Amino acid sequence: MTDITTEKARIGAPSAQPFINGFTEEGESLSPLNAAESKSPLAGEAVKRHSHGGGVGVPDSSRAGRLTSYKLADFKPLTGMEEDWRFTPLKRLRGLHADVLNGAAPSVAVTGPDSVRVETVGRDDARIGSAAIPEDRVSANAWENFTEATVITVPAEVQAEGEVSVVLTGQGTGASAQHVVIVAEKFSKAVVVLDHQGTAVVSENIEILVEDGAQLTVISLQEWNDDAVHASSQQAKLGRDAKFKHIVVSLGGDLVRVTPSTRFTAPGAEAEMFGLYFADAGQHLEQRLFVDHAVANCKSNVLYKGALQGRNAHTVWVGDVLIRKEAEGTDTYEANRNLVLTDGARADSVPNLEIETGLIAGAGHASATGRFDDEHLFYLMARGIPEKVARRLVVRGFLNEIIQQIKVPAIEERLTAAVERELAATEN
Amino acid sequence: MSTLEIKDLHVSIDTEQGTKEILKGVSLTIKTGQTHAIMGPNGSGKSTLASTIAGHPRYNVTSGTITLDGEDVLAMSVDERARAGLFLAMQYPVEVPGVSMTNFLRTAKTAIDGEAPKLRTWTKDVKAAMAQLRIDADFTQRNVNEGFSGGEKKRVEILQLELFKPKFAILDETDSGLDVDALKVVSEGVNRAHAEGNMGTLLITHYTRILRYIKPEFVHVFVDGKVVEEGGPELADRLEEEGYDRYLPGAGAATIAAADAAAQA
Ligand SMILES: Nc1ncnc2c1ncn2[C@@H]1O[C@H](COP(=O)(O)OP(=O)(O)OP(=O)(O)O)[C@@H](O)[C@H]1O
Ligand SMILES: [Mg+2]
């Protein structure tokens, strides 16, 4: 790809500055007020009923200072001017940010190994709120409105054979709220697939608890119908030596906005966060992730790749990585790469790395948006490869790096086929 | 036996300053089994000729013809030209992200032959050709040209030449950027392909050193978008000694005539 801008930075040397020049494109810096704030917005029951951060007079500039609350009323109505909503066309949210979410929520069908427990519980279940707290109005709106939750538990030390499949099927266009809790208990191991299908207008909260020594993979597939609107907050809380892999795949839907986060609460944990998105004409696919290095000696690695084609295809990737003062020995890298296949498509890519301690093993980011370029096409065609095949070869190769991470053969095949369909769609 | 025929070719490009004519009437005929060298100073239009034959969209043919066994090459798309048997080893091979060499080679071979190669023999052929060109086996796992050194890119171009078996190979400064060992390895690759007897070669070069390994029957001197002199291998020897100076603007016809006389003496 030519016309690529790539920034790479890895630092190991201590730095006196809380914020290193050139590490964010947005120029966000840490508010001194927030720097002294709590370690984690999730301090347990105590914070459950009131809000944190972003209070009066506190500029919401650092990710550490973002308002978090279980109460919708704590979040001001959206105007579209907010930093975390500035790319989202609010009109197309179809009420997820403003209406009471009382439409029928997508149905939930869970299949998988017998060793994994599946329950449907009411709002008062103790596990609700154990891993997540809303960070924006749409998520809080779902929290306020969901009627029942699905809780999936991988019991301690269980190694679940085969994946746990959670099929969420949309029930129409009434604005709705969904809640799912996934708990990987100590030293368990499992793969959970959230499979979003059909037509829905839904705000969803997914809580993910990865306890000490557990290894959990969560794959969230968005293969909605064209008219679906989906906001999904997927928050993971990691215990000591936990290993968490999160993969977001957004292909279908009119507007899909996924906000995954990983919070480290004890040392020795590792998180990998991958994403793949393919936006067609008119689609808005947004992903905003957050990695909160709140404790020492944890690792994170983030890679999101997107392809875009057609008029007004729009993708947004924002990657916030926060290395707090306590998080010495952190090793983190985040990258986003976009491949723009046609004119009229737009990819926004914003990596934000905030570093409050210099005593880290490494921290870096890269962001690149390239066009599928005439020189690539010429080279491949000069070897006899027809134009259509050449395009497929490039896009398939580009996205395959993420698909390979899934390691569930049936899903890998399904996604490869889905990408082929996306490519075939523009050729007509 | 095939013939590639270029007749009175005029080519221009669009630049910010307007249209610029680069090839100003080039005629050249190459037949199977022949090796032609095109030699000329920087900027004389050698790559333009090569890219125009391959069909790069940047170059506009304003007049003249290119035919392959009578078929109009200019009417063919880039991929059709390759499938018709034309191969361009590029001066600056392009890096293609996301596409592995294995995948690329197999896809191209399938396109050129019209059917997928037999997997077992194909893998063996690729391995053997790579070994002969001293390309590391792990290159098949890497993306096309991505992160390859200049010399590695050139070897991989010749690897493709050997695997795709074209009717005509156009080698655009395949020698540049190669050390002596690599030059030998690459030249041997070209000679192997040539020895199979079904290929004509158009060897574009600035320097004569590759001509120690690849022997052309015909040498064409290219200056300012035109062939200014043609001859046999002896012409290359003379260029080796005298360089291109005498063809350049300022060096009038008299100088050339004098040099000719000197060479004859
Ligand atoms: N895209 C372009 N824009 C402007 N001028 C160009 C462009 N491409 C080629 N040219 C010009 O056309 C002329 C011929 O270029 P070409 O690359 O064919 O020469 P060459 O003989 O291959 O040179 P070299 O020995 O350096 O490879 C040069 O003057 C070059 O500057
Ligand atoms: Mg050249």
XYZ file of C-alpha atoms and ligand atoms in Angstrom:
725
model
C 0.000 0.000 0.000
C 1.305 3.386 -0.820
C 0.002 6.579 0.742
C 0.240 4.962 4.077
C 1.102 6.848 7.156
C 2.469 4.646 9.823
C 3.657 5.699 13.170
C 5.426 3.301 15.355
C 6.845 3.897 18.720
C 8.191 1.647 21.369
C 9.628 3.028 24.472
C 11.413 1.370 27.284
C 13.189 4.252 28.871
C 11.663 6.061 31.808
C 10.044 9.320 30.996
C 9.205 12.174 33.282
C 6.274 13.180 31.155
C 2.848 11.795 31.840
C 2.094 12.119 28.175
C 4.534 11.637 25.392
C 4.396 13.889 22.416
C 3.262 12.251 19.242
C 1.605 9.389 21.030
C -1.869 10.575 20.387
C -3.248 12.113 17.276
C -5.911 13.847 19.235
C -3.546 15.611 21.533
C -5.406 14.327 24.537
C -3.585 14.808 27.737
C -4.030 13.712 31.252
C -5.908 15.974 33.537
C -3.993 16.436 36.806
C -7.292 16.196 38.637
C -8.024 12.797 37.198
C -4.540 11.493 37.616
C -5.127 11.267 41.326
C -8.430 9.466 40.862
C -9.374 5.920 41.655
C -7.436 3.000 40.224
C -10.389 1.493 38.538
C -13.879 2.688 37.950
C -14.950 -0.683 39.260
C -14.256 -0.639 42.917
C -17.068 -3.075 43.677
C -20.449 -2.541 45.322
C -19.523 0.844 46.661
C -19.517 2.451 43.284
C -22.465 0.615 41.974
C -25.020 3.242 42.713
C -23.164 6.407 42.053
C -21.027 7.899 39.393
C -17.325 8.377 39.058
C -15.182 10.829 37.187
C -16.127 13.418 34.648
C -17.759 15.486 37.415
C -18.289 19.191 37.372
C -15.123 21.024 36.531
C -13.279 17.874 35.520
C -12.422 17.975 31.867
C -13.205 14.661 30.245
C -9.955 14.604 28.346
C -8.117 11.645 29.798
C -9.642 8.229 29.423
C -9.158 7.869 33.175
C -11.583 10.681 33.752
C -14.480 9.359 31.751
C -17.822 9.322 33.511
C -19.007 5.858 34.450
C -22.363 5.154 36.045
C -25.149 2.609 36.211
C -27.704 5.419 36.077
C -28.944 6.808 32.819
C -29.717 10.166 34.441
C -26.021 10.695 35.175
C -25.324 10.962 31.445
C -26.371 14.109 29.672
C -28.458 13.771 26.527
C -26.225 13.369 23.502
C -25.609 16.202 21.115
C -23.038 14.528 18.876
C -20.381 16.979 20.055
C -19.089 14.617 22.737
C -15.621 13.267 22.066
C -16.810 9.664 22.068
C -19.830 10.321 19.857
C -18.349 12.746 17.374
C -18.127 10.202 14.584
C -21.491 8.510 15.223
C -24.565 9.643 13.260
C -26.989 9.910 16.211
C -30.048 10.038 13.956
C -29.312 6.540 12.830
C -29.224 5.215 16.426
C -33.016 4.925 16.152
C -33.622 5.965 19.708
C -30.998 3.859 21.488
C -29.659 7.031 23.124
C -32.980 8.712 23.882
C -35.941 6.312 24.022
C -37.047 3.847 26.642
C -35.669 0.546 25.414
C -38.779 -1.599 25.742
C -38.763 -3.406 22.399
C -38.317 -7.169 22.286
C -34.652 -7.976 22.869
C -32.928 -10.418 20.528
C -33.654 -14.011 21.520
C -30.782 -15.887 23.103
C -30.000 -19.528 22.282
C -26.965 -21.054 23.928
C -25.446 -24.369 22.930
C -22.171 -25.892 23.982
C -20.454 -28.333 26.262
C -22.442 -29.668 29.223
C -19.805 -28.480 31.634
C -20.770 -24.876 30.969
C -23.693 -23.467 33.004
C -26.295 -21.245 31.371
C -28.884 -19.320 33.405
C -31.482 -16.688 32.740
C -31.638 -14.344 35.708
C -33.421 -11.194 36.846
C -31.942 -7.737 37.322
C -31.119 -8.364 40.978
C -28.682 -11.222 40.364
C -25.428 -10.654 42.229
C -23.295 -11.222 39.173
C -24.780 -8.296 37.322
C -22.387 -5.403 37.610
C -19.493 -7.639 38.595
C -17.426 -6.812 35.523
C -18.899 -3.742 33.890
C -20.164 -0.248 34.462
C -21.618 1.832 31.639
C -19.301 4.390 30.132
C -21.761 6.117 27.895
C -25.417 7.016 27.704
C -26.446 4.277 25.304
C -24.918 1.591 27.500
C -26.531 3.121 30.623
C -29.854 3.195 28.821
C -29.606 -0.560 28.260
C -28.577 -1.093 31.862
C -31.643 0.757 33.045
C -34.002 -1.077 30.716
C -33.003 -4.726 30.451
C -35.468 -7.133 32.044
C -33.502 -10.332 32.227
C -29.916 -11.374 31.672
C -28.172 -14.469 30.388
C -25.354 -15.663 32.627
C -22.849 -18.122 31.194
C -20.459 -19.692 33.666
C -17.429 -21.824 32.947
C -16.892 -23.475 36.341
C -13.504 -23.413 38.034
C -10.863 -25.610 36.427
C -13.214 -26.774 33.666
C -11.644 -26.979 30.227
C -14.672 -26.616 27.983
C -14.456 -28.827 24.886
C -15.708 -27.062 21.790
C -17.061 -23.546 21.723
C -20.035 -22.128 23.566
C -22.334 -20.716 20.906
C -24.627 -17.865 21.868
C -26.954 -16.997 19.000
C -28.688 -13.656 19.444
C -31.464 -13.261 16.895
C -33.049 -9.855 16.389
C -36.811 -9.585 16.954
C -37.482 -6.478 14.882
C -36.922 -2.751 14.979
C -38.284 -1.854 18.429
C -35.437 -0.274 20.411
C -34.361 -2.874 22.961
C -31.866 -3.699 25.715
C -29.774 -6.835 26.146
C -27.594 -8.102 28.958
C -25.154 -11.012 28.998
C -22.665 -11.992 31.685
C -19.821 -14.391 30.940
C -17.845 -15.726 33.868
C -14.708 -17.798 33.395
C -13.973 -19.033 36.892
C -10.496 -19.706 38.219
C -8.267 -21.798 35.954
C -11.056 -22.575 33.505
C -10.680 -22.461 29.757
C -13.345 -21.747 27.129
C -14.287 -20.131 23.827
C -17.569 -18.209 23.686
C -19.063 -17.040 20.389
C -21.689 -14.284 20.396
C -23.440 -14.580 17.085
C -25.627 -11.558 16.256
C -28.127 -12.123 13.453
C -31.373 -10.848 12.006
C -32.901 -7.403 12.434
C -32.622 -5.575 15.727
C -32.296 -2.137 17.240
C -30.459 -3.007 20.399
C -28.123 -1.649 23.017
C -26.226 -4.454 24.642
C -24.034 -4.815 27.697
C -21.726 -7.806 27.773
C -19.907 -8.333 31.062
C -16.905 -10.598 31.000
C -15.179 -11.796 34.120
C -11.929 -13.674 33.628
C -10.874 -14.919 37.035
C -7.365 -15.769 38.186
C -5.562 -18.115 35.832
C -8.550 -18.502 33.505
C -8.198 -18.487 29.726
C -11.159 -17.111 27.843
C -11.777 -16.275 24.203
C -14.841 -14.209 23.324
C -15.744 -13.782 19.663
C -18.469 -11.304 18.834
C -19.847 -11.648 15.320
C -22.091 -8.952 13.888
C -23.679 -10.421 10.792
C -26.906 -8.475 11.136
C -29.365 -7.683 8.384
C -28.845 -4.375 6.564
C -31.351 -2.465 8.703
C -29.988 -3.427 12.142
C -28.680 -0.914 14.676
C -26.418 -2.245 17.391
C -24.476 -0.637 20.211
C -22.465 -3.088 22.239
C -20.399 -2.412 25.319
C -18.219 -5.433 26.021
C -16.270 -4.979 29.209
C -13.813 -7.508 30.536
C -12.217 -7.594 33.960
C -9.118 -9.753 34.269
C -7.747 -11.432 37.375
C -4.198 -12.510 38.152
C -2.465 -14.413 35.327
C -5.685 -14.472 33.309
C -5.498 -14.750 29.538
C -8.192 -13.061 27.502
C -8.667 -12.974 23.771
C -11.388 -10.815 22.303
C -12.326 -10.783 18.628
C -14.877 -8.442 17.111
C -16.128 -9.086 13.595
C -18.559 -6.522 12.178
C -19.918 -7.129 8.712
C -23.673 -6.534 8.674
C -25.983 -3.814 9.968
C -26.740 -0.188 9.191
C -24.909 1.100 12.254
C -22.790 -1.033 14.541
C -20.825 0.505 17.386
C -18.822 -1.865 19.540
C -16.954 -0.555 22.579
C -14.820 -3.319 24.052
C -12.669 -2.766 27.097
C -10.187 -4.765 29.087
C -9.345 -3.881 32.666
C -6.435 -5.461 34.424
C -7.005 -5.848 38.152
C -4.040 -8.049 39.117
C -0.576 -8.623 37.709
C 0.471 -11.233 35.170
C -2.579 -11.067 32.912
C -2.551 -10.870 29.136
C -5.116 -9.532 26.711
C -5.280 -9.828 22.959
C -7.933 -7.799 21.206
C -8.564 -8.318 17.520
C -11.106 -6.853 15.170
C -12.213 -7.216 11.589
C -14.748 -5.027 9.850
C -15.886 -4.654 6.281
C -18.090 -1.676 5.500
C -20.191 -1.408 2.351
C -21.936 1.607 0.872
C -23.800 3.539 3.557
C -22.701 1.366 6.474
C -21.326 2.878 9.668
C -19.100 0.483 11.598
C -17.478 1.904 14.681
C -15.136 0.334 17.195
C -13.785 2.089 20.225
C -11.694 0.073 22.530
C -10.108 0.706 25.864
C -7.292 -1.131 27.586
C -6.818 -0.110 31.185
C -3.410 -1.027 32.509
C -4.197 -0.268 36.142
C -1.743 -2.737 37.693
C 1.819 -3.838 37.090
C 3.209 -6.443 34.703
C 0.344 -7.042 32.318
C 0.461 -7.365 28.545
C -1.892 -6.237 25.841
C -1.821 -6.546 22.095
C -4.439 -4.968 19.845
C -4.916 -5.355 16.103
C -7.980 -4.225 14.167
C -8.227 -4.415 10.412
C -10.916 -2.951 8.236
C -11.876 -2.904 4.582
C -14.190 -0.324 3.070
C -15.966 -0.064 -0.224
C -18.787 1.943 -1.734
C -20.211 5.413 -1.263
C -20.431 6.629 2.314
C -19.039 3.476 3.796
C -17.657 4.783 7.067
C -15.533 3.061 9.662
C -14.224 4.418 12.917
C -11.542 2.942 15.077
C -10.471 4.565 18.304
C -8.013 2.748 20.510
C -7.505 4.126 24.000
C -4.705 2.539 25.955
C -4.056 3.897 29.419
C -0.974 2.942 31.391
C -1.560 4.154 34.904
C 1.106 5.172 37.351
C 0.908 1.805 39.126
C 1.272 -0.193 35.913
C 5.019 -0.647 35.881
C 6.335 -3.359 33.594
C 3.433 -2.960 31.157
C 3.948 -4.190 27.623
C 1.390 -2.962 25.122
C 1.009 -2.503 21.416
C -1.989 -1.424 19.398
C -2.463 -1.148 15.675
C -5.230 -0.402 13.239
C -5.018 -0.912 9.494
C -7.601 0.011 6.946
C -7.826 -0.793 3.282
C -9.967 1.562 1.242
C -11.123 -0.213 -1.894
C -13.159 2.446 -3.653
C -13.699 6.185 -3.716
C -16.325 7.659 -1.447
C -15.474 5.566 1.616
C -13.969 6.988 4.774
C -11.909 5.397 7.517
C -11.198 7.285 10.730
C -8.440 5.862 12.871
C -7.343 7.337 16.177
C -4.888 5.598 18.476
C -4.557 7.176 21.914
C -1.831 6.046 24.215
C -1.602 7.665 27.633
C 1.365 6.812 29.751
C 1.658 7.793 33.392
C 4.782 5.845 34.218
C 8.051 5.510 32.401
C 8.855 2.175 33.997
C 7.335 0.010 31.322
C 8.553 -2.790 29.088
C 7.108 -1.304 25.938
C 4.292 0.758 24.528
C 3.549 1.461 20.944
C 0.902 2.116 18.397
C 0.487 2.174 14.653
C -2.281 3.335 12.427
C -2.343 3.064 8.684
C -4.998 3.628 6.095
C -4.044 2.621 2.594
C -5.775 2.506 -0.693
C -5.827 -0.573 -2.785
C -3.524 0.902 -5.236
C -3.183 0.793 -8.999
C 0.416 -0.374 -8.710
C -0.639 -3.447 -6.700
C -3.276 -4.176 -9.261
C -0.827 -3.717 -12.128
C 1.717 -6.048 -10.601
C -0.795 -8.838 -10.070
C -2.449 -8.356 -13.461
C 0.937 -8.302 -15.185
C 1.204 -11.889 -13.927
C -1.971 -12.861 -15.721
C -4.320 -12.505 -12.749
C -7.671 -10.926 -13.736
C -8.669 -7.736 -11.941
C -11.472 -9.283 -9.869
C -9.276 -12.108 -8.694
C -6.484 -9.662 -7.895
C -8.763 -7.563 -5.711
C -9.977 -10.613 -3.850
C -6.482 -11.848 -3.362
C -5.446 -8.607 -1.714
C -8.500 -8.168 0.503
C -8.616 -11.788 1.547
C -4.937 -11.678 2.392
C -5.366 -8.452 4.314
C -8.239 -9.673 6.460
C -6.995 -13.205 6.837
C -4.552 -12.157 9.521
C -7.525 -11.603 11.826
C -9.610 -14.558 10.665
C -6.677 -16.850 11.450
C -6.870 -15.725 15.072
C -10.311 -17.237 15.535
C -9.170 -20.846 15.468
C -12.696 -22.228 15.309
C -12.623 -23.804 11.824
C -16.359 -23.565 11.171
C -16.389 -19.863 11.982
C -13.231 -19.172 10.031
C -14.835 -20.765 6.980
C -18.048 -18.874 7.508
C -16.239 -15.543 7.738
C -14.049 -16.260 4.737
C -17.225 -16.922 2.772
C -18.815 -13.752 4.173
C -15.834 -11.675 3.047
C -16.099 -13.224 -0.420
C -19.766 -12.199 -0.518
C -18.880 -8.658 0.482
C -16.390 -8.511 -2.373
C -18.811 -10.014 -4.847
C -21.408 -7.422 -3.860
C -19.435 -4.494 -5.299
C -18.684 -6.175 -8.543
C -22.284 -5.852 -9.673
C 8.029 -19.782 -33.215
C 6.559 -16.429 -32.165
C 7.179 -12.830 -33.132
C 6.783 -9.696 -31.043
C 6.701 -6.689 -33.301
C 6.821 -3.051 -32.262
C 6.252 -0.518 -35.048
C 6.804 3.234 -34.878
C 5.634 3.404 -31.257
C 4.911 6.843 -29.820
C 4.090 7.041 -26.125
C 3.291 9.989 -23.904
C 2.413 10.481 -20.268
C 0.267 13.058 -18.537
C 2.266 15.177 -16.149
C 1.312 18.200 -14.117
C 2.960 20.325 -16.788
C 0.864 18.687 -19.488
C 1.448 15.869 -21.919
C 5.017 14.730 -22.358
C 6.131 12.555 -25.243
C 8.629 9.940 -24.081
C 8.839 7.383 -26.893
C 9.291 9.032 -30.233
C 8.930 6.272 -32.796
C 10.356 2.946 -31.665
C 10.471 -0.065 -33.978
C 11.747 -3.461 -32.912
C 11.108 -7.075 -33.875
C 11.960 -9.998 -31.587
C 11.558 -13.659 -32.411
C 11.552 -16.775 -30.261
C 15.080 -17.810 -29.404
C 16.546 -14.347 -29.865
C 18.026 -12.113 -27.211
C 17.948 -8.383 -27.796
C 19.645 -5.895 -25.526
C 18.344 -2.364 -25.206
C 20.936 -0.068 -23.757
C 20.623 3.573 -22.994
C 21.282 6.345 -20.520
C 19.033 7.147 -17.556
C 15.762 8.694 -18.548
C 15.969 7.633 -22.185
C 12.638 5.788 -22.001
C 13.691 2.173 -21.538
C 11.274 1.477 -18.687
C 8.579 3.345 -20.559
C 8.955 0.922 -23.449
C 8.855 -2.064 -21.094
C 5.816 -0.796 -19.166
C 3.982 0.088 -22.354
C 4.432 -3.442 -23.674
C 3.042 -4.768 -20.390
C 0.137 -2.306 -20.536
C 0.706 0.006 -17.584
C -2.197 2.482 -17.596
C 0.042 5.501 -17.050
C 1.446 5.301 -20.578
C -0.636 6.469 -23.505
C 0.170 5.093 -26.912
C -0.466 7.949 -29.309
C 0.511 6.063 -32.452
C 2.199 2.899 -33.635
C 1.477 -0.771 -32.988
C 2.576 -3.718 -30.891
C 1.625 -7.172 -32.124
C 2.274 -10.684 -30.896
C 2.051 -13.147 -33.793
C -0.141 -10.627 -35.548
C -2.497 -10.137 -32.573
C -2.993 -6.559 -31.426
C -1.337 -6.375 -28.011
C -2.492 -2.806 -27.424
C -6.104 -3.992 -27.484
C -5.446 -6.444 -24.661
C -5.805 -5.724 -20.943
C -2.750 -6.125 -18.727
C -3.716 -9.631 -17.603
C -4.577 -10.707 -21.142
C -1.104 -9.696 -22.280
C 0.456 -11.802 -19.567
C -1.733 -14.744 -20.481
C -0.804 -14.257 -24.149
C 2.791 -14.885 -23.115
C 4.372 -11.534 -22.277
C 6.340 -11.238 -19.060
C 7.839 -8.093 -17.604
C 10.485 -8.435 -14.926
C 10.137 -5.033 -13.323
C 12.861 -2.564 -12.498
C 11.101 -1.836 -9.211
C 8.906 -4.808 -8.254
C 5.907 -3.707 -6.197
C 5.260 -4.876 -2.638
C 1.777 -6.345 -2.352
C 0.619 -6.493 1.267
C -1.530 -9.329 2.510
C -0.770 -11.747 -0.323
C 1.637 -14.596 0.369
C 4.139 -15.642 -2.286
C 2.708 -19.177 -2.289
C -0.765 -17.935 -2.928
C 0.393 -15.415 -5.512
C 2.505 -17.868 -7.503
C -0.229 -20.482 -7.589
C -2.919 -17.966 -8.553
C -0.778 -16.504 -11.340
C 0.208 -19.917 -12.686
C -3.430 -20.971 -12.700
C -4.419 -17.811 -14.565
C -1.664 -18.173 -17.152
C -2.191 -21.873 -17.836
C -5.971 -21.704 -17.603
C -5.958 -24.536 -15.054
C -4.571 -25.099 -11.608
C -1.143 -26.729 -11.574
C -0.954 -30.205 -10.062
C -0.279 -29.482 -6.430
C 2.463 -32.008 -5.843
C 4.597 -31.297 -8.902
C 3.976 -27.563 -8.541
C 5.285 -27.422 -4.999
C 8.309 -29.409 -6.116
C 8.919 -27.123 -9.111
C 8.689 -24.011 -6.981
C 11.088 -25.430 -4.416
C 13.602 -26.470 -7.056
C 13.455 -23.134 -8.891
C 13.913 -21.289 -5.612
C 16.883 -23.395 -4.680
C 18.557 -22.716 -8.017
C 18.064 -18.986 -7.563
C 19.267 -19.301 -3.962
C 16.044 -17.929 -2.538
C 15.323 -19.056 1.013
C 12.476 -21.547 1.330
C 10.703 -19.337 3.873
C 10.084 -16.692 1.220
C 6.975 -18.600 0.168
C 5.365 -17.674 3.476
C 6.119 -13.992 3.113
C 3.978 -11.437 1.351
C 4.814 -10.615 -2.252
C 8.023 -8.560 -2.285
C 7.242 -7.194 1.173
C 10.463 -6.332 2.938
C 12.575 -8.083 0.288
C 15.911 -6.452 -0.441
C 16.531 -5.061 -3.927
C 18.466 -8.166 -4.919
C 15.847 -10.503 -3.472
C 13.116 -8.777 -5.443
C 15.046 -9.315 -8.663
C 15.579 -13.004 -7.937
C 11.886 -13.395 -7.283
C 11.116 -11.777 -10.635
C 13.325 -14.353 -12.352
C 11.735 -17.101 -10.266
C 8.433 -16.109 -11.826
C 10.011 -16.043 -15.275
C 11.134 -19.623 -14.823
C 7.825 -20.812 -13.426
C 5.458 -19.010 -15.801
C 7.388 -19.828 -19.005
C 6.423 -16.818 -21.133
C 6.920 -16.465 -24.896
C 8.669 -13.148 -24.448
C 10.498 -11.895 -21.406
C 11.223 -8.215 -20.980
C 13.836 -7.731 -18.298
C 13.972 -4.140 -17.098
C 17.342 -3.552 -15.457
C 17.239 -6.896 -13.745
C 20.980 -6.447 -13.199
C 20.803 -3.240 -11.210
C 21.297 -3.561 -7.493
C 22.804 -7.052 -7.754
C 26.223 -7.998 -6.458
C 28.424 -10.195 -8.641
C 27.219 -13.482 -7.155
C 23.580 -12.535 -7.444
C 24.125 -11.290 -10.981
C 25.477 -14.702 -11.915
C 22.646 -16.562 -10.228
C 20.020 -14.402 -11.882
C 21.681 -14.583 -15.315
C 21.819 -18.358 -15.082
C 18.084 -18.316 -14.400
C 17.445 -16.298 -17.538
C 19.747 -18.569 -19.561
C 17.945 -21.670 -18.279
C 14.607 -20.230 -19.345
C 16.096 -19.285 -22.687
C 17.659 -22.705 -23.215
C 14.232 -24.331 -23.235
C 13.999 -22.783 -26.692
C 10.535 -21.221 -26.547
C 11.346 -17.748 -25.374
C 12.546 -14.467 -26.819
C 14.262 -12.000 -24.500
C 14.389 -8.226 -24.426
C 17.094 -7.316 -21.989
C 17.032 -3.703 -20.857
C 20.144 -2.462 -19.171
C 22.185 0.580 -18.449
C 25.444 -1.261 -17.910
C 27.233 -3.907 -19.920
C 28.271 -6.178 -17.066
C 25.213 -8.443 -17.350
C 26.225 -9.066 -20.981
C 29.104 -11.129 -19.697
C 26.542 -13.686 -18.600
C 23.684 -13.193 -21.016
C 24.740 -12.955 -24.632
C 22.526 -10.881 -26.915
C 22.565 -11.310 -30.682
C 21.224 -7.802 -31.190
C 22.029 -4.561 -29.425
C 19.910 -1.420 -29.725
C 21.091 1.883 -28.353
C 18.252 3.937 -26.965
C 18.514 7.693 -26.524
C 15.748 10.199 -25.932
C 12.903 7.847 -26.780
C 14.399 6.478 -29.977
C 16.715 3.736 -31.151
C 19.754 5.662 -32.391
C 21.990 2.782 -33.307
C 21.689 -0.960 -33.794
C 24.224 -3.710 -34.186
C 25.538 -6.985 -32.895
C 27.289 -7.795 -29.609
C 30.299 -5.712 -30.656
C 28.190 -2.573 -30.189
C 27.889 -3.417 -26.513
C 31.642 -3.749 -26.216
C 32.031 -0.316 -27.690
C 29.517 1.171 -25.274
C 31.485 -0.436 -22.472
C 34.531 1.570 -23.506
C 32.962 4.795 -24.676
C 29.763 5.180 -22.708
C 26.756 7.054 -24.029
C 28.334 10.491 -24.239
C 28.656 10.572 -27.948
C 24.900 10.042 -28.398
C 23.883 12.786 -26.045
C 22.761 16.267 -27.109
C 25.748 18.414 -27.965
C 27.555 15.463 -29.448
C 26.552 16.134 -33.065
C 26.356 13.694 -35.919
C 29.959 14.507 -36.764
C 31.104 13.181 -33.396
C 29.217 9.959 -33.921
C 30.636 9.594 -37.414
C 34.122 10.257 -36.064
C 33.648 7.709 -33.319
C 32.388 5.224 -35.869
C 35.445 5.841 -37.989
C 37.656 5.419 -34.940
C 35.935 2.178 -34.068
C 36.339 0.909 -37.574
C 40.042 1.753 -37.657
N 5.261 9.655 -14.047
C 6.147 10.435 -14.680
N 6.065 11.790 -14.568
C 6.943 12.597 -15.203
N 7.950 12.133 -15.959
C 8.066 10.811 -16.102
C 7.175 9.875 -15.471
N 7.554 8.638 -15.800
C 8.623 8.761 -16.604
N 8.920 10.065 -16.788
C 10.009 10.601 -17.576
O 10.105 9.894 -18.783
C 11.456 9.739 -19.157
C 11.763 8.277 -19.396
O 11.688 7.557 -18.174
P 12.009 5.999 -18.080
O 11.768 5.563 -16.704
O 11.305 5.285 -19.162
O 13.578 6.007 -18.383
P 14.661 4.832 -18.262
O 15.376 4.833 -19.541
O 14.017 3.590 -17.837
O 15.612 5.373 -17.125
P 16.487 4.569 -16.026
O 17.732 4.125 -16.708
O 16.760 5.596 -15.006
O 15.655 3.445 -15.539
C 12.286 10.363 -18.055
O 12.642 11.659 -18.459
C 11.332 10.395 -16.889
O 11.638 11.468 -16.053
Mg 14.178 2.371 -16.187
